[in-house]
Short mmCIF file of C-alpha atoms in Angstrom, two decimals:
data_model
loop_
_atom_site.label_atom_id
_atom_site.label_comp_id
_atom_site.label_asym_id
_atom_site.label_seq_id
_atom_site.Cartn_x
_atom_site.Cartn_y
_atom_site.Cartn_z
CA MET A 263 -8.47 -23.60 5.00
CA LYS A 264 -9.60 -27.00 3.80
CA VAL A 265 -7.07 -27.25 0.98
CA LEU A 266 -4.23 -27.09 3.51
CA GLU A 267 -5.52 -30.09 5.48
CA ALA A 268 -4.63 -32.36 2.57
CA TYR A 269 -1.09 -31.03 2.52
CA GLN A 270 -0.72 -31.52 6.27
CA LYS A 271 -1.61 -35.18 5.77
CA ALA A 272 0.92 -35.40 2.91
CA PHE A 273 3.67 -34.13 5.23
CA ALA A 274 3.47 -37.45 7.10
CA SER A 275 4.59 -39.41 4.01
CA LEU A 276 7.15 -37.14 2.38
CA PRO A 277 10.09 -38.76 0.56
CA ALA A 278 13.22 -38.84 2.73
CA LYS A 279 15.02 -36.41 0.42
CA ILE A 280 12.49 -33.65 1.34
CA ARG A 281 13.63 -32.36 4.73
CA GLU A 282 11.21 -29.45 5.06
CA ALA A 283 8.11 -28.33 3.21
CA GLU A 284 5.65 -25.46 3.38
CA VAL A 285 2.39 -24.55 1.69
CA GLU A 286 0.82 -21.10 1.65
CA ALA A 287 -2.71 -20.58 0.35
CA GLU A 288 -4.03 -17.14 -0.56
CA THR A 289 -7.70 -16.62 -1.38
CA LEU A 290 -9.12 -13.37 -2.68
CA ALA A 291 -12.90 -13.08 -3.04
CA GLU A 292 -14.16 -9.85 -4.59
CA THR A 293 -17.65 -8.46 -5.10
CA THR A 294 -18.09 -5.10 -6.86
CA VAL A 295 -21.15 -2.95 -7.53
CA VAL A 296 -21.29 0.27 -9.57
CA PHE A 297 -23.85 3.09 -9.37
CA GLN A 298 -23.88 6.03 -11.77
CA ASN A 299 -26.23 9.00 -11.39
CA GLY A 300 -28.72 7.01 -9.36
CA GLU A 301 -28.77 3.86 -11.47
CA ARG A 302 -27.09 0.53 -10.88
CA GLN A 303 -24.63 -0.17 -13.68
CA GLY A 304 -23.96 -3.78 -12.78
CA ASN A 305 -21.90 -5.94 -10.46
CA ALA A 306 -19.13 -8.51 -10.67
CA ALA A 307 -17.73 -11.26 -8.46
CA SER A 308 -14.60 -13.43 -8.42
CA ASP A 309 -13.02 -15.95 -6.06
CA VAL A 310 -9.47 -17.22 -6.65
CA THR A 311 -7.22 -19.40 -4.49
CA GLU A 312 -3.48 -19.65 -5.19
CA LEU A 313 -1.05 -22.15 -3.66
CA PHE A 314 2.64 -21.34 -3.15
CA VAL A 315 4.60 -24.50 -2.30
CA ARG A 316 8.19 -24.82 -1.05
CA ALA A 317 10.20 -28.02 -0.47
CA SER A 318 13.78 -28.19 0.79
CA GLY A 319 16.63 -30.67 0.67
CA GLU A 320 20.12 -29.30 0.08
CA LYS A 321 18.37 -26.22 -1.34
CA THR A 322 14.78 -25.01 -1.57
CA GLY A 323 12.56 -25.52 -4.59
CA PHE A 324 9.29 -23.86 -5.41
CA THR A 325 6.11 -24.34 -7.39
CA TYR A 326 2.80 -22.53 -7.86
CA THR A 327 -0.66 -23.81 -8.68
CA GLN A 328 -4.34 -22.90 -8.70
CA ASN A 329 -5.33 -26.55 -9.14
CA LEU A 330 -6.73 -27.40 -5.71
CA GLU A 331 -7.58 -30.97 -6.79
CA GLU A 332 -4.00 -31.94 -7.63
CA ASP A 333 -2.36 -34.66 -5.52
CA PRO A 334 -0.45 -32.81 -2.74
CA LEU A 335 2.47 -35.26 -2.84
CA GLU A 336 2.93 -34.66 -6.57
CA VAL A 337 2.92 -30.91 -6.05
CA LEU A 338 5.48 -31.18 -3.21
CA LYS A 339 7.71 -33.41 -5.35
CA ARG A 340 7.54 -30.91 -8.20
CA ALA A 341 8.55 -28.12 -5.82
CA TYR A 342 11.51 -30.17 -4.58
CA GLU A 343 12.66 -31.05 -8.10
CA SER A 344 12.83 -27.35 -8.98
CA SER A 345 15.50 -26.89 -6.28
CA ALA A 346 18.01 -28.35 -8.75
CA TYR A 347 17.84 -25.03 -10.59
CA SER A 348 18.29 -22.83 -7.52
CA GLN A 349 21.40 -20.65 -7.35
CA ALA A 350 21.21 -20.48 -3.54
CA GLU A 351 23.90 -22.04 -1.38
CA LYS A 352 21.55 -23.36 1.31
CA PRO A 353 17.84 -23.99 2.00
CA GLU A 354 15.53 -21.06 2.63
CA ARG A 355 14.57 -20.46 6.23
CA MET A 356 11.02 -21.35 7.30
CA ASN A 357 9.22 -20.28 10.45
CA GLY A 358 8.46 -22.79 13.16
CA SER A 359 5.30 -22.67 15.25
CA ALA A 360 6.95 -20.69 18.07
CA GLU A 361 8.78 -18.30 15.73
CA GLY A 362 5.70 -17.56 13.66
CA GLY A 363 3.38 -16.87 16.54
CA THR A 364 0.94 -19.45 15.25
CA PHE A 365 -2.68 -18.39 15.37
CA THR A 366 -5.85 -18.94 13.39
CA GLU A 367 -8.66 -16.53 12.64
CA PRO A 368 -12.00 -17.70 11.26
CA ALA A 369 -12.52 -16.99 7.57
CA CYS A 370 -14.64 -13.94 6.71
CA GLU A 371 -17.67 -14.37 4.49
CA SER A 372 -18.23 -12.14 1.45
CA LEU A 373 -21.04 -9.62 1.78
CA PRO A 374 -24.13 -10.03 -0.43
CA SER A 375 -24.12 -7.68 -3.41
CA ALA A 376 -27.45 -6.27 -2.17
CA VAL A 377 -25.67 -4.87 0.92
CA LEU A 378 -23.09 -3.15 -1.27
CA GLU A 379 -25.79 -1.82 -3.59
CA GLU A 380 -27.68 -0.34 -0.65
CA LYS A 381 -24.56 1.49 0.56
CA ALA A 382 -23.74 2.77 -2.95
CA ALA A 383 -27.32 4.02 -3.36
CA GLU A 384 -27.16 5.78 0.03
CA ILE A 385 -23.97 7.62 -0.96
CA ASP A 386 -25.47 8.49 -4.34
CA ARG A 387 -28.61 9.95 -2.75
CA TRP A 388 -26.48 12.14 -0.47
CA LEU A 389 -24.43 13.37 -3.43
CA ALA A 390 -27.54 14.08 -5.51
CA ALA A 391 -29.01 16.17 -2.70
CA GLN A 392 -25.86 17.93 -1.46
CA GLU A 393 -23.77 18.17 -4.63
CA PRO A 394 -26.24 19.00 -7.46
CA GLY A 395 -23.46 20.52 -9.57
CA LEU A 396 -21.92 17.11 -10.29
CA GLU A 397 -22.87 16.14 -13.83
CA ILE A 398 -21.47 12.62 -13.47
CA ARG A 399 -21.20 10.76 -10.17
CA MET A 400 -20.03 7.15 -10.38
CA ILE A 401 -19.70 5.19 -7.15
CA THR A 402 -17.86 1.87 -7.08
CA VAL A 403 -18.09 -0.24 -3.91
CA THR A 404 -15.89 -3.34 -3.65
CA ASP A 405 -15.83 -5.96 -0.92
CA ARG A 406 -12.44 -7.74 -0.83
CA VAL A 407 -12.08 -10.70 1.51
CA ARG A 408 -8.49 -11.91 1.86
CA THR A 409 -7.67 -15.21 3.54
CA LEU A 410 -4.08 -16.37 3.98
CA GLY A 411 -3.17 -19.75 5.47
CA ILE A 412 0.23 -21.40 5.99
CA VAL A 413 1.25 -24.89 7.11
CA ASN A 414 4.69 -26.47 7.17
CA THR A 415 6.63 -29.45 8.48
CA LYS A 416 8.07 -27.37 11.36
CA GLY A 417 4.64 -27.19 13.00
CA LEU A 418 3.51 -23.83 11.67
CA LEU A 419 -0.26 -23.54 11.34
CA ALA A 420 -1.53 -20.02 10.83
CA GLN A 421 -4.47 -18.33 9.18
CA THR A 422 -5.64 -14.77 8.91
CA SER A 423 -8.75 -13.48 7.20
CA GLY A 424 -10.08 -9.96 6.82
CA ARG A 425 -12.29 -7.64 4.84
CA VAL A 426 -11.40 -4.44 3.02
CA LEU A 427 -14.27 -2.34 1.70
CA SER A 428 -13.24 0.14 -0.99
CA VAL A 429 -15.48 3.04 -2.03
CA VAL A 430 -14.43 5.09 -5.06
CA LEU A 431 -16.11 8.23 -6.40
CA ASP A 432 -15.45 9.39 -9.96
CA ALA A 433 -17.15 12.71 -10.62
CA VAL A 434 -17.27 15.36 -13.34
CA GLU A 435 -18.33 18.99 -13.02
CA GLY A 436 -17.78 21.10 -16.11
CA SER A 437 -14.23 20.50 -17.31
CA GLU A 438 -13.01 19.34 -13.89
CA MET A 439 -12.73 15.72 -12.81
CA PHE A 440 -12.60 14.37 -9.26
CA GLN A 441 -11.61 10.94 -7.96
CA GLN A 442 -11.22 9.71 -4.40
CA GLU A 443 -10.97 6.26 -2.82
CA CYS A 444 -11.65 5.45 0.83
CA THR A 445 -11.25 2.06 2.54
CA PHE A 446 -13.01 0.60 5.56
CA ARG A 447 -13.25 -2.59 7.60
CA SER A 448 -17.07 -2.74 7.78
CA VAL A 449 -20.14 -1.34 6.02
CA GLU A 450 -21.27 0.31 9.25
CA GLU A 451 -18.17 2.55 9.22
CA ILE A 452 -19.04 4.11 5.83
CA PRO A 453 -20.89 7.44 6.11
CA ALA A 454 -23.06 8.66 3.25
CA SER A 455 -21.14 11.96 3.36
CA LEU A 456 -17.65 10.45 3.17
CA PHE A 457 -16.66 12.51 0.09
CA GLU A 458 -17.84 15.84 1.50
CA LYS A 459 -14.44 17.11 2.65
CA GLY A 460 -12.67 15.88 -0.49
CA LEU A 461 -15.14 17.63 -2.80
CA LYS A 462 -14.91 20.86 -0.78
CA LYS A 463 -11.11 20.81 -1.04
CA TRP A 464 -11.29 20.02 -4.77
CA ARG A 465 -13.55 23.01 -5.43
CA SER A 466 -11.32 25.33 -3.43
CA MET A 467 -8.52 24.65 -5.92
CA GLN A 468 -10.53 25.51 -9.05
CA LEU A 469 -8.76 28.83 -9.56
CA PRO A 470 -7.64 30.79 -12.64
CA GLU A 471 -4.10 30.14 -13.83
CA VAL A 472 -1.37 32.63 -12.94
CA PRO A 473 2.13 33.23 -14.38
CA PHE A 474 5.06 31.52 -12.69
CA ALA A 475 8.86 31.84 -12.66
CA SER A 476 10.97 28.74 -12.07
CA GLY A 477 13.11 28.74 -8.94
CA THR A 478 13.50 27.50 -5.37
CA TYR A 479 10.39 27.92 -3.23
CA PRO A 480 9.05 26.98 0.20
CA CYS A 481 6.40 24.33 -0.49
CA VAL A 482 3.48 22.58 1.08
CA ILE A 483 3.13 19.11 -0.44
CA ASP A 484 -0.35 17.61 -0.37
CA GLY A 485 -0.71 14.20 1.26
CA SER A 486 -1.74 12.66 -2.07
CA VAL A 487 1.48 13.89 -3.72
CA MET A 488 3.66 12.62 -0.85
CA ALA A 489 1.84 9.27 -0.97
CA ASN A 490 2.63 9.00 -4.70
CA ILE A 491 6.29 9.61 -3.86
CA LEU A 492 6.20 6.97 -1.10
CA LEU A 493 4.61 4.45 -3.49
CA THR A 494 8.11 4.02 -4.92
CA SER A 495 10.48 5.39 -2.27
CA TRP A 496 9.39 2.98 0.51
CA ARG A 497 12.08 0.74 -1.02
CA MET A 498 14.71 2.98 0.58
CA PHE A 499 13.68 1.45 3.94
CA SER A 500 13.86 -2.19 2.80
CA GLY A 501 16.39 -4.51 4.41
CA VAL A 502 17.17 -5.94 0.96
CA ASN A 503 18.26 -2.58 -0.41
CA TYR A 504 20.03 -1.61 2.81
CA LEU A 505 22.19 -4.74 2.61
CA ALA A 506 22.87 -4.16 -1.09
CA GLY A 507 23.80 -0.52 -0.50
CA SER A 508 21.15 0.50 -3.02
CA THR A 509 19.47 3.12 -0.84
CA PRO A 510 20.72 6.57 0.17
CA PHE A 511 20.15 5.48 3.79
CA ALA A 512 22.63 2.57 3.60
CA GLY A 513 24.86 2.52 6.69
CA LYS A 514 22.79 5.17 8.47
CA LEU A 515 20.88 3.10 11.05
CA GLY A 516 20.88 5.08 14.26
CA GLN A 517 21.73 8.34 12.47
CA ARG A 518 19.69 11.47 11.91
CA VAL A 519 17.94 11.62 8.52
CA GLY A 520 15.43 14.40 9.24
CA ASN A 521 14.42 16.93 11.85
CA GLU A 522 12.57 15.98 15.04
CA THR A 523 9.14 16.24 13.39
CA LEU A 524 9.84 13.36 10.96
CA ARG A 525 8.29 10.03 11.92
CA ILE A 526 7.92 7.17 9.43
CA SER A 527 6.46 3.76 10.26
CA ASP A 528 5.14 0.55 8.78
CA LYS A 529 2.15 -0.98 10.56
CA ALA A 530 -0.07 -4.02 10.48
CA GLU A 531 -3.01 -1.62 10.88
CA GLN A 532 -3.23 2.09 10.10
CA LYS A 533 -5.90 4.55 11.17
CA GLY A 534 -7.79 5.66 8.07
CA SER A 535 -6.96 2.46 6.19
CA GLY A 536 -9.20 -0.57 5.83
CA TYR A 537 -6.15 -2.75 5.18
CA ARG A 538 -4.96 -5.01 7.99
CA PHE A 539 -1.94 -7.32 7.71
CA ALA A 540 -1.92 -9.63 10.72
CA LEU A 541 0.34 -12.23 9.08
CA ASP A 542 2.88 -12.17 6.28
CA CYS A 543 3.37 -14.89 3.67
CA GLU A 544 6.12 -16.56 5.74
CA GLY A 545 3.89 -16.86 8.80
CA THR A 546 5.39 -13.99 10.81
CA ALA A 547 2.78 -12.11 12.82
CA GLY A 548 2.35 -8.44 11.98
CA ALA A 549 3.55 -5.75 14.37
CA ASP A 550 4.17 -2.02 14.19
CA GLN A 551 7.66 -1.14 12.97
CA PRO A 552 9.06 2.36 13.59
CA LEU A 553 11.44 3.24 10.74
CA VAL A 554 12.23 6.88 11.48
CA LYS A 555 11.55 8.22 14.97
CA ASP A 556 12.03 11.91 15.74
CA GLY A 557 14.26 12.20 12.69
CA ILE A 558 16.47 9.18 13.53
CA LEU A 559 16.58 6.09 11.27
CA THR A 560 15.64 3.40 13.80
CA GLY A 561 14.59 0.39 11.74
CA LEU A 562 14.07 -1.37 8.42
CA MET A 563 11.50 -3.69 6.90
CA HIS A 564 12.58 -7.35 6.92
CA ASP A 565 11.54 -10.80 5.80
CA LEU A 566 13.18 -13.92 7.25
CA ALA A 567 16.14 -13.80 4.83
CA THR A 568 17.16 -10.17 5.42
CA ALA A 569 16.51 -10.46 9.16
CA GLU A 570 18.88 -13.42 9.37
CA LYS A 571 21.60 -11.52 7.49
CA MET A 572 21.30 -8.56 9.86
CA ASP A 573 20.98 -10.71 12.99
CA THR A 574 17.55 -9.40 13.88
CA ALA A 575 13.94 -10.57 13.79
CA SER A 576 11.65 -10.48 10.79
CA THR A 577 9.28 -7.52 10.91
CA GLY A 578 6.53 -9.42 9.10
CA ASN A 579 7.19 -7.75 5.75
CA ALA A 580 7.38 -10.82 3.53
CA GLY A 581 5.04 -10.56 0.57
CA ARG A 582 4.73 -11.43 -3.10
CA LYS A 583 3.25 -8.37 -4.81
CA ALA A 584 5.69 -5.49 -4.61
CA MET A 585 4.86 -3.94 -7.96
CA ILE A 586 2.68 -4.22 -11.03
CA SER A 587 3.95 -6.76 -13.56
CA GLY A 588 2.54 -9.21 -16.05
CA ASN A 589 4.06 -12.16 -14.18
CA ILE A 590 2.65 -14.40 -11.47
CA HIS A 591 3.94 -12.99 -8.18
CA THR A 592 5.72 -16.06 -6.83
CA ASP A 593 8.96 -14.73 -5.32
CA VAL A 594 9.00 -13.79 -1.65
CA GLN A 595 10.04 -10.14 -1.33
CA VAL A 596 10.21 -7.45 1.33
CA ILE A 597 7.15 -5.24 0.87
CA PRO A 598 5.42 -2.72 3.15
CA ARG A 599 2.00 -3.20 4.75
CA ASN A 600 0.72 0.23 5.85
CA PHE A 601 3.76 2.43 5.21
CA ALA A 602 3.28 6.02 6.36
CA ILE A 603 4.72 9.35 7.30
CA GLU A 604 3.00 9.94 10.62
CA PRO A 605 0.52 12.87 10.71
CA GLY A 606 0.90 15.98 12.84
CA THR A 607 -1.69 18.07 14.67
CA VAL A 608 -2.28 21.14 12.47
CA SER A 609 -4.69 21.59 9.54
CA LEU A 610 -3.73 22.05 5.90
CA GLU A 611 -4.92 25.66 6.17
CA GLU A 612 -2.53 26.20 9.08
CA LEU A 613 0.36 24.72 7.07
CA LEU A 614 -0.32 27.20 4.26
CA SER A 615 -0.55 30.04 6.77
CA HIS A 616 2.74 29.04 8.40
CA MET A 617 4.43 28.95 4.98
CA GLY A 618 3.17 32.43 4.08
CA ASN A 619 4.41 32.63 0.50
CA GLY A 620 5.29 29.65 -1.67
CA ILE A 621 3.78 26.81 -3.70
CA TYR A 622 1.14 24.28 -2.67
CA LEU A 623 1.74 21.10 -4.73
CA TYR A 624 -1.64 19.39 -4.90
CA GLU A 625 -1.26 16.88 -7.76
CA SER A 626 1.54 14.71 -9.19
CA PHE A 627 2.01 12.25 -12.02
CA ASP A 628 4.22 9.36 -13.19
CA GLN A 629 5.09 8.09 -9.72
CA PHE A 630 6.62 4.77 -10.84
CA HIS A 631 9.20 6.06 -13.31
CA SER A 632 10.56 9.31 -11.91
CA ILE A 633 12.33 8.22 -8.69
CA ASN A 634 15.67 6.43 -8.44
CA THR A 635 15.47 4.62 -5.11
CA ALA A 636 19.22 3.90 -5.05
CA SER A 637 20.32 7.53 -5.29
CA GLY A 638 17.07 9.22 -4.25
CA ASP A 639 17.03 11.39 -7.38
CA TYR A 640 13.57 12.39 -8.57
CA SER A 641 11.95 14.51 -11.26
CA ILE A 642 8.19 14.59 -10.78
CA PRO A 643 5.57 16.38 -12.92
CA CYS A 644 3.14 18.31 -10.73
CA SER A 645 0.38 20.88 -10.59
CA GLY A 646 0.43 23.59 -7.94
CA ILE A 647 -1.22 26.65 -6.48
CA LEU A 648 0.58 29.91 -5.79
CA ILE A 649 0.28 30.83 -2.10
CA GLU A 650 0.48 34.50 -1.09
CA ASN A 651 0.23 35.47 2.57
CA GLY A 652 -1.07 31.99 3.38
CA LYS A 653 -3.93 32.16 0.84
CA MET A 654 -4.48 30.45 -2.51
CA ALA A 655 -3.82 33.01 -5.27
CA GLY A 656 -3.97 31.01 -8.51
CA ARG A 657 -3.32 27.69 -10.17
CA ILE A 658 -0.05 26.74 -11.89
CA ARG A 659 0.04 23.81 -14.31
CA GLY A 660 2.94 22.02 -15.97
CA LEU A 661 5.34 22.10 -13.03
CA THR A 662 8.23 19.75 -12.30
CA ILE A 663 9.95 19.30 -8.95
CA ASN A 664 13.55 18.02 -8.90
CA GLY A 665 15.84 16.89 -6.12
CA ARG A 666 16.55 13.90 -3.89
CA VAL A 667 13.99 12.15 -1.75
CA GLN A 668 16.30 12.01 1.27
CA GLU A 669 16.72 15.80 1.12
CA LEU A 670 12.97 16.28 0.71
CA LEU A 671 12.34 14.16 3.82
CA ALA A 672 15.07 16.00 5.74
CA GLY A 673 13.45 19.31 4.79
CA ILE A 674 10.02 18.49 6.26
CA GLU A 675 9.35 21.06 8.96
CA GLU A 676 5.74 20.31 9.84
CA ALA A 677 3.03 17.72 9.10
CA ALA A 678 -0.72 18.25 8.97
CA ASP A 679 -3.43 16.02 10.41
CA ASP A 680 -4.94 15.09 7.01
CA LEU A 681 -3.53 11.58 6.45
CA PHE A 682 -4.07 10.45 2.82
CA VAL A 683 -4.07 6.65 2.35
CA LEU A 684 -3.21 5.24 -1.08
CA PRO A 685 -3.58 1.49 -1.81
CA MET A 686 -1.05 -0.05 -4.19
CA LEU A 687 -2.56 0.53 -7.63
CA MET A 688 -4.41 -2.47 -9.11
CA LEU A 689 -2.84 -5.07 -6.78
CA ASN A 690 -4.07 -3.60 -3.48
CA SER A 691 -1.30 -5.57 -1.76
CA TYR A 692 -0.20 -2.76 0.58
CA THR A 693 -0.84 0.90 1.25
CA VAL A 694 1.26 4.02 1.61
CA ALA A 695 0.03 7.10 3.42
CA SER A 696 1.11 10.64 4.18
CA PRO A 697 -0.27 13.87 5.58
CA SER A 698 0.32 17.17 3.83
CA VAL A 699 3.78 18.44 4.82
CA ARG A 700 5.56 21.79 4.82
CA VAL A 701 9.04 21.67 3.29
CA THR A 702 11.80 24.26 3.64
CA ALA A 703 12.47 24.59 -0.10
CA LEU A 704 12.14 22.66 -3.37
CA ASN A 705 13.36 23.26 -6.91
CA VAL A 706 10.21 23.98 -8.94
CA SER A 707 10.32 24.58 -12.68
CA GLN A 708 7.80 25.10 -15.45
#
């Protein structure tokens, strides 16, 4: 990235009081097109580069800018001066070239909007022909090109660049609404029929409502519901929270936390996800990280700081956008990349058949405010379907499930093959994913 070349030159003339310095540049270029019922509704484009600058003496200081024309030495001095306000006892650790696995990938180019329009029109034509019952069909195709580059005075020089194509369908049929998002790495991977299975499943759940009595029931939890739960509860597997004791899994590394079917991982790349994280914001190369293997807690997600405290290596989980907020995301935090419960080999229909009688939870709400990641306590509003003899018997609205996430995970008996991938809402800075799972029993109330 050209902007980093100027900072590399500035490293040669740093004031003596600055012992180490680092500059990370993040560029996000987005192009979006929207089609509704066969007509183009418009498109939009943006291209933003952010610079995150650290400079260390006795402690490490930090500054942020989007002004790419500013004198690099002045920016580095400003970062250093901010170290006077740091509460840390020592400088922050920075990767060297060997530690960071230095590599450079050529920058991706944004796709022309005409290419995105052609793909949106192709999907719309398929829907118009195969799904004539849809009164509204709105297709949004977004090309996101992310480029991350890092240079520092320890010799680190790294760059990664990649494309995520997001395709979202918002549809209305009668009083029912449908939404699904899929992500890909290239236009060629996107089939015109990509929403076929989702629409078929959606229609299968349009059943009359039936009466329900609160109680404890065997449950099948849809992958979308489990992904909503993971969108918050991934924090239970963070090295930060493990060290602070603010996770129910604190002190349980190497211990059993679920039965032998439970496998949880965090990956640089995940099948079914267009998101790829080859490099984190500290310059650590991405690699697959098993967290729970065959029911045993085997690992945690680390950045350089938590890895140093636990005498292990960073897992490449340093990031800046852990959650939605109105602030600029400047602090380095441990965040997931592609965090997932690993899928099994059976279908959703087989899960329901194996359960026999119980509740299929197919929709949930309020995922950010109903889970305490320190204790694991949750209370989640849901919608469900009564299952009798393995078949859908009627819809139940206004449900709430209550319990503890660690007990829910421990109660998973079987996972389906239908991995649902959910990007972090609005920020798209990581994904969580889960298949549908069969759970021994949950408290379900109405």
